[in-house]
Coordinates of C-alpha atoms in Angstrom, one line a residue:
M18 CA -10.6 -20.9 14.0
T19 CA -8.7 -18.0 12.9
A20 CA -5.7 -18.3 13.1
D21 CA -6.3 -21.1 10.4
V22 CA -8.1 -19.1 8.5
L23 CA -5.0 -16.5 8.5
A24 CA -2.7 -20.4 7.3
L25 CA -4.7 -19.9 4.4
R26 CA -4.4 -17.3 2.3
R27 CA -2.3 -16.7 -0.5
S28 CA -0.3 -13.6 -1.8
P29 CA -1.1 -12.8 -5.1
L30 CA 3.0 -12.4 -6.2
E31 CA 3.3 -16.5 -4.2
G32 CA 5.7 -17.8 -6.5
T33 CA 6.9 -15.0 -8.8
G34 CA 10.6 -14.5 -6.9
F35 CA 9.4 -10.7 -7.1
G36 CA 12.1 -9.2 -5.1
V37 CA 14.8 -6.6 -5.8
V38 CA 18.2 -5.9 -3.5
G39 CA 20.6 -4.4 -5.0
L40 CA 22.6 -0.5 -4.0
G41 CA 20.2 1.8 -4.7
L42 CA 17.2 -0.4 -5.4
T43 CA 15.1 -2.3 -2.7
M44 CA 11.8 -3.7 -4.3
A45 CA 9.3 -6.3 -1.9
E46 CA 5.6 -7.0 -1.4
E47 CA 4.0 -6.8 1.8
P48 CA 1.8 -9.4 2.0
F49 CA -0.9 -9.6 4.5
R50 CA -0.8 -5.7 5.6
S51 CA -4.2 -4.6 7.2
L52 CA -5.8 -1.6 4.5
V53 CA -9.0 -0.3 5.7
E54 CA -10.6 2.6 3.8
V55 CA -12.5 5.0 5.9
R56 CA -15.1 7.8 4.5
S57 CA -14.9 9.9 7.2
D58 CA -14.8 14.3 7.4
V59 CA -11.7 13.9 10.0
A60 CA -8.8 12.0 9.7
P61 CA -8.3 8.4 11.2
S62 CA -5.7 7.0 13.1
V63 CA -3.6 4.1 13.1
A64 CA -5.7 1.8 15.3
P65 CA -5.6 1.2 19.1
G66 CA -2.4 -1.0 20.1
V67 CA -1.0 -0.3 16.2
S68 CA 3.0 1.9 16.4
P69 CA 2.7 4.7 14.2
S70 CA 5.8 3.5 13.0
A71 CA 4.4 0.3 11.9
G72 CA 1.3 2.0 9.9
H73 CA -0.1 5.1 7.4
V74 CA -2.9 6.5 6.6
W75 CA -2.9 8.2 3.3
R76 CA -5.2 10.8 2.1
L77 CA -6.9 9.5 -0.3
G78 CA -9.9 12.4 -1.3
P79 CA -11.8 14.9 0.3
D80 CA -12.8 12.4 2.8
W81 CA -11.9 9.4 2.0
W82 CA -8.6 7.4 3.8
L83 CA -6.6 4.5 3.5
V84 CA -5.2 2.8 6.9
D85 CA -2.2 0.6 6.2
G86 CA -2.0 -1.5 9.3
P87 CA 0.9 -4.7 10.2
P88 CA -0.8 -8.0 9.1
P89 CA -3.9 -8.8 12.0
S90 CA -4.2 -11.4 14.2
E91 CA -7.2 -10.2 15.4
P92 CA -9.5 -8.6 15.8
A93 CA -9.0 -6.8 12.2
L94 CA -8.5 -3.6 11.7
E95 CA -11.5 -1.6 10.9
V96 CA -13.2 -2.9 14.2
P97 CA -11.4 -0.1 16.5
L98 CA -11.4 2.4 13.7
A99 CA -15.1 2.1 13.3
G100 CA -15.4 3.1 16.7
Q101 CA -14.2 6.8 15.9
L102 CA -15.8 7.3 13.5
R103 CA -18.9 9.5 14.3
G104 CA -21.5 11.3 11.6
P105 CA -23.4 10.5 8.6
G106 CA -21.7 8.9 6.1
A107 CA -18.6 7.3 7.6
A108 CA -17.7 4.4 7.1
A109 CA -14.8 1.5 7.9
T110 CA -14.2 -1.4 5.0
D111 CA -11.4 -3.9 5.0
V112 CA -10.2 -4.2 1.9
S113 CA -7.0 -5.7 2.5
A114 CA -7.7 -8.6 0.3
H115 CA -8.2 -5.9 -2.6
R116 CA -4.9 -5.0 -2.4
T117 CA -1.5 -5.4 -2.0
T118 CA 1.5 -4.1 -1.1
I119 CA 4.8 -3.6 -2.6
V120 CA 7.4 -1.1 -1.4
L121 CA 10.4 0.4 -3.2
T122 CA 13.6 1.9 -1.1
G123 CA 16.9 3.2 -2.4
E124 CA 18.0 6.4 -4.4
H125 CA 16.0 5.1 -6.9
A126 CA 12.7 4.0 -6.2
A127 CA 11.0 7.3 -7.6
T128 CA 12.6 6.6 -10.9
V129 CA 11.7 3.4 -11.1
I130 CA 7.9 4.5 -10.8
A131 CA 8.5 7.1 -13.1
H132 CA 9.1 5.4 -16.0
G133 CA 5.5 4.8 -15.9
C134 CA 3.4 6.8 -14.2
P135 CA 3.1 10.5 -15.5
I136 CA 3.1 11.7 -11.7
D137 CA 5.8 14.1 -10.5
L138 CA 6.4 11.9 -7.7
S139 CA 9.3 14.9 -6.1
V140 CA 6.1 17.1 -5.7
V141 CA 4.6 13.9 -3.3
P142 CA 5.7 14.9 0.7
V143 CA 6.8 12.1 3.1
G144 CA 3.1 11.4 4.5
G145 CA 1.8 12.5 0.9
C146 CA -0.5 9.9 -0.8
V147 CA -1.3 9.9 -4.4
Q148 CA -3.5 7.9 -7.0
G149 CA -3.0 7.6 -10.5
T150 CA -1.7 4.3 -13.3
L151 CA 1.6 2.7 -12.9
A152 CA 2.1 0.9 -16.0
G153 CA -2.0 0.5 -16.6
A154 CA -2.4 -1.1 -13.6
Q155 CA -4.5 1.5 -10.4
V156 CA -2.1 2.4 -7.6
A157 CA -2.0 4.4 -4.6
I158 CA 1.4 5.9 -3.8
G159 CA 2.4 6.5 -0.6
R160 CA 5.5 8.6 0.4
V161 CA 6.5 7.4 3.8
G162 CA 10.6 8.9 3.3
P163 CA 12.6 10.6 1.0
N164 CA 13.1 7.7 -0.7
T165 CA 10.3 4.5 0.6
L166 CA 7.5 5.0 -1.1
R167 CA 4.7 2.2 -1.5
L168 CA 2.5 0.7 -4.2
Y169 CA -1.1 0.1 -2.7
V170 CA -1.6 -2.6 -6.4
R171 CA -5.2 -4.9 -6.9
A172 CA -4.7 -8.3 -6.0
A173 CA -5.7 -9.0 -9.9
F174 CA -2.0 -6.3 -11.3
A175 CA -0.1 -6.9 -8.7
R176 CA 1.7 -9.6 -11.0
H177 CA 1.5 -7.7 -13.9
L178 CA 3.2 -4.9 -12.2
A179 CA 5.5 -6.8 -10.1
A180 CA 6.7 -8.2 -13.2
W181 CA 6.5 -4.4 -14.8
L182 CA 8.8 -3.4 -11.7
S183 CA 11.5 -6.4 -12.3
D184 CA 12.2 -5.1 -15.6
A185 CA 11.9 -1.2 -15.5
A186 CA 14.5 -1.6 -12.3
T187 CA 17.0 -3.9 -14.5
P188 CA 19.4 -0.5 -15.1
Y189 CA 19.6 0.3 -11.3
L190 CA 20.6 -3.5 -10.5

């Protein structure tokens, strides 16, 4: 039953042809990531059984976290995370269908984003995450490595952002 439901999912960028592979820039969507927003005073860890290299925990606010895991098979990522939480107001909410993930890698990744984002990404450390607007779309931007950035964009804005990124990347291809 779950496998049937998973087969029905559609990426917000399906059919757009989005994706770039160049010498200094690669852009690709990683659809269907498990994304869970956690409200807790304590940083959650990536769910048990998920390799740290396959997941990310981004701090969005003082007690607000975005946990990014590989695409789910079952059970959902929020189930083991909810078991870790304690205290009043602590909660884990699956937001996987709310956002899609776009990954930019290469020496020009931050430059492409800088064309439409007022945030100075040079001050965001590896493992750091910021929220803001990129080309008018609300995004969370996590730095995975010196030249690798993960964009979490609402599904409703994914096509707009993909088109904008493709245009902004043109000088770097």
